[in-house]
Amino acid sequence: MVGIGIFCNLLVGYGARVVKRKGILLLVLPIVVSIAFFLIADIDSPRGGLIRVNPQNLISLVESLRAH
């Protein structure tokens, strides 16, 4: 989120300098923010989505509990 904030500040600063491309720059910011929120929501859903994380620490915990 800090990276998005820095990117947004750079984008606004660059947009203030170049007046011709202001319409295009106004579209970039919502797209970047929506992609960031999509990736955060995707990580939050463990069973589906683009990003899949294997819970290796939980699997090793279950195996260690079964051994005792």
PDB file of C-alpha atoms in Angstrom:
ATOM      1  CA  MET A   1       0.000   0.000   0.000  1.00  0.00           C
ATOM      2  CA  VAL A   2       2.935   2.319   0.615  1.00  0.00           C
ATOM      3  CA  GLY A   3       4.161   1.615  -2.914  1.00  0.00           C
ATOM      4  CA  ILE A   4       0.752   2.504  -4.293  1.00  0.00           C
ATOM      5  CA  GLY A   5       0.813   5.762  -2.343  1.00  0.00           C
ATOM      6  CA  ILE A   6       4.235   6.656  -3.715  1.00  0.00           C
ATOM      7  CA  PHE A   7       3.149   5.702  -7.224  1.00  0.00           C
ATOM      8  CA  CYS A   8       0.041   7.881  -6.902  1.00  0.00           C
ATOM      9  CA  ASN A   9       2.100  10.864  -5.778  1.00  0.00           C
ATOM     10  CA  LEU A  10       4.488  10.412  -8.700  1.00  0.00           C
ATOM     11  CA  LEU A  11       1.557  10.081 -11.067  1.00  0.00           C
ATOM     12  CA  VAL A  12      -0.097  13.264  -9.823  1.00  0.00           C
ATOM     13  CA  GLY A  13       3.203  15.155  -9.957  1.00  0.00           C
ATOM     14  CA  TYR A  14       3.887  14.007 -13.498  1.00  0.00           C
ATOM     15  CA  GLY A  15       0.301  14.833 -14.493  1.00  0.00           C
ATOM     16  CA  ALA A  16       0.701  18.361 -13.186  1.00  0.00           C
ATOM     17  CA  ARG A  17       3.660  18.849 -15.501  1.00  0.00           C
ATOM     18  CA  VAL A  18       2.154  17.337 -18.665  1.00  0.00           C
ATOM     19  CA  VAL A  19      -1.290  18.736 -19.428  1.00  0.00           C
ATOM     20  CA  LYS A  20      -1.970  16.827 -22.697  1.00  0.00           C
ATOM     21  CA  ARG A  21      -2.076  13.335 -21.183  1.00  0.00           C
ATOM     22  CA  LYS A  22      -4.154  14.223 -18.150  1.00  0.00           C
ATOM     23  CA  GLY A  23      -7.097  12.048 -19.225  1.00  0.00           C
ATOM     24  CA  ILE A  24      -4.924   8.951 -19.583  1.00  0.00           C
ATOM     25  CA  LEU A  25      -3.253   9.516 -16.221  1.00  0.00           C
ATOM     26  CA  LEU A  26      -6.635   9.793 -14.526  1.00  0.00           C
ATOM     27  CA  LEU A  27      -7.434   6.264 -15.720  1.00  0.00           C
ATOM     28  CA  VAL A  28      -4.164   4.741 -14.537  1.00  0.00           C
ATOM     29  CA  LEU A  29      -4.684   5.502 -10.851  1.00  0.00           C
ATOM     30  CA  PRO A  30      -8.045   3.685 -10.428  1.00  0.00           C
ATOM     31  CA  ILE A  31      -6.724   0.713 -12.400  1.00  0.00           C
ATOM     32  CA  VAL A  32      -3.642   0.384 -10.173  1.00  0.00           C
ATOM     33  CA  VAL A  33      -5.708   0.679  -6.989  1.00  0.00           C
ATOM     34  CA  SER A  34      -8.269  -1.863  -8.205  1.00  0.00           C
ATOM     35  CA  ILE A  35      -5.520  -4.344  -9.120  1.00  0.00           C
ATOM     36  CA  ALA A  36      -4.009  -3.924  -5.646  1.00  0.00           C
ATOM     37  CA  PHE A  37      -7.348  -4.546  -3.938  1.00  0.00           C
ATOM     38  CA  PHE A  38      -7.990  -7.535  -6.224  1.00  0.00           C
ATOM     39  CA  LEU A  39      -4.668  -9.111  -5.248  1.00  0.00           C
ATOM     40  CA  ILE A  40      -5.302  -8.495  -1.539  1.00  0.00           C
ATOM     41  CA  ALA A  41      -8.754 -10.092  -1.807  1.00  0.00           C
ATOM     42  CA  ASP A  42      -7.293 -12.956  -3.838  1.00  0.00           C
ATOM     43  CA  ILE A  43      -4.749 -13.786  -1.142  1.00  0.00           C
ATOM     44  CA  ASP A  44      -7.550 -13.694   1.449  1.00  0.00           C
ATOM     45  CA  SER A  45      -9.512 -16.487  -0.294  1.00  0.00           C
ATOM     46  CA  PRO A  46      -7.513 -19.691   0.253  1.00  0.00           C
ATOM     47  CA  ARG A  47      -9.477 -22.127  -1.927  1.00  0.00           C
ATOM     48  CA  GLY A  48      -9.659 -20.217  -5.201  1.00  0.00           C
ATOM     49  CA  GLY A  49      -8.162 -17.369  -7.128  1.00  0.00           C
ATOM     50  CA  LEU A  50      -4.964 -16.651  -8.964  1.00  0.00           C
ATOM     51  CA  ILE A  51      -2.602 -16.792  -5.982  1.00  0.00           C
ATOM     52  CA  ARG A  52      -2.495 -20.101  -4.138  1.00  0.00           C
ATOM     53  CA  VAL A  53      -0.494 -20.421  -0.932  1.00  0.00           C
ATOM     54  CA  ASN A  54       0.356 -23.785   0.556  1.00  0.00           C
ATOM     55  CA  PRO A  55      -0.061 -23.656   4.373  1.00  0.00           C
ATOM     56  CA  GLN A  56       3.161 -25.558   5.042  1.00  0.00           C
ATOM     57  CA  ASN A  57       3.400 -24.483   8.690  1.00  0.00           C
ATOM     58  CA  LEU A  58      -0.110 -25.802   9.429  1.00  0.00           C
ATOM     59  CA  ILE A  59       0.601 -29.081   7.630  1.00  0.00           C
ATOM     60  CA  SER A  60       3.785 -29.618   9.644  1.00  0.00           C
ATOM     61  CA  LEU A  61       1.888 -28.804  12.860  1.00  0.00           C
ATOM     62  CA  VAL A  62      -0.751 -31.437  12.089  1.00  0.00           C
ATOM     63  CA  GLU A  63       1.941 -34.012  11.337  1.00  0.00           C
ATOM     64  CA  SER A  64       3.790 -33.245  14.570  1.00  0.00           C
ATOM     65  CA  LEU A  65       0.573 -33.535  16.593  1.00  0.00           C
ATOM     66  CA  ARG A  66      -0.240 -36.906  15.033  1.00  0.00           C
ATOM     67  CA  ALA A  67       3.240 -38.217  15.937  1.00  0.00           C
ATOM     68  CA  HIS A  68       2.666 -37.643  19.653  1.00  0.00           C
TER      69      HIS A  68
END
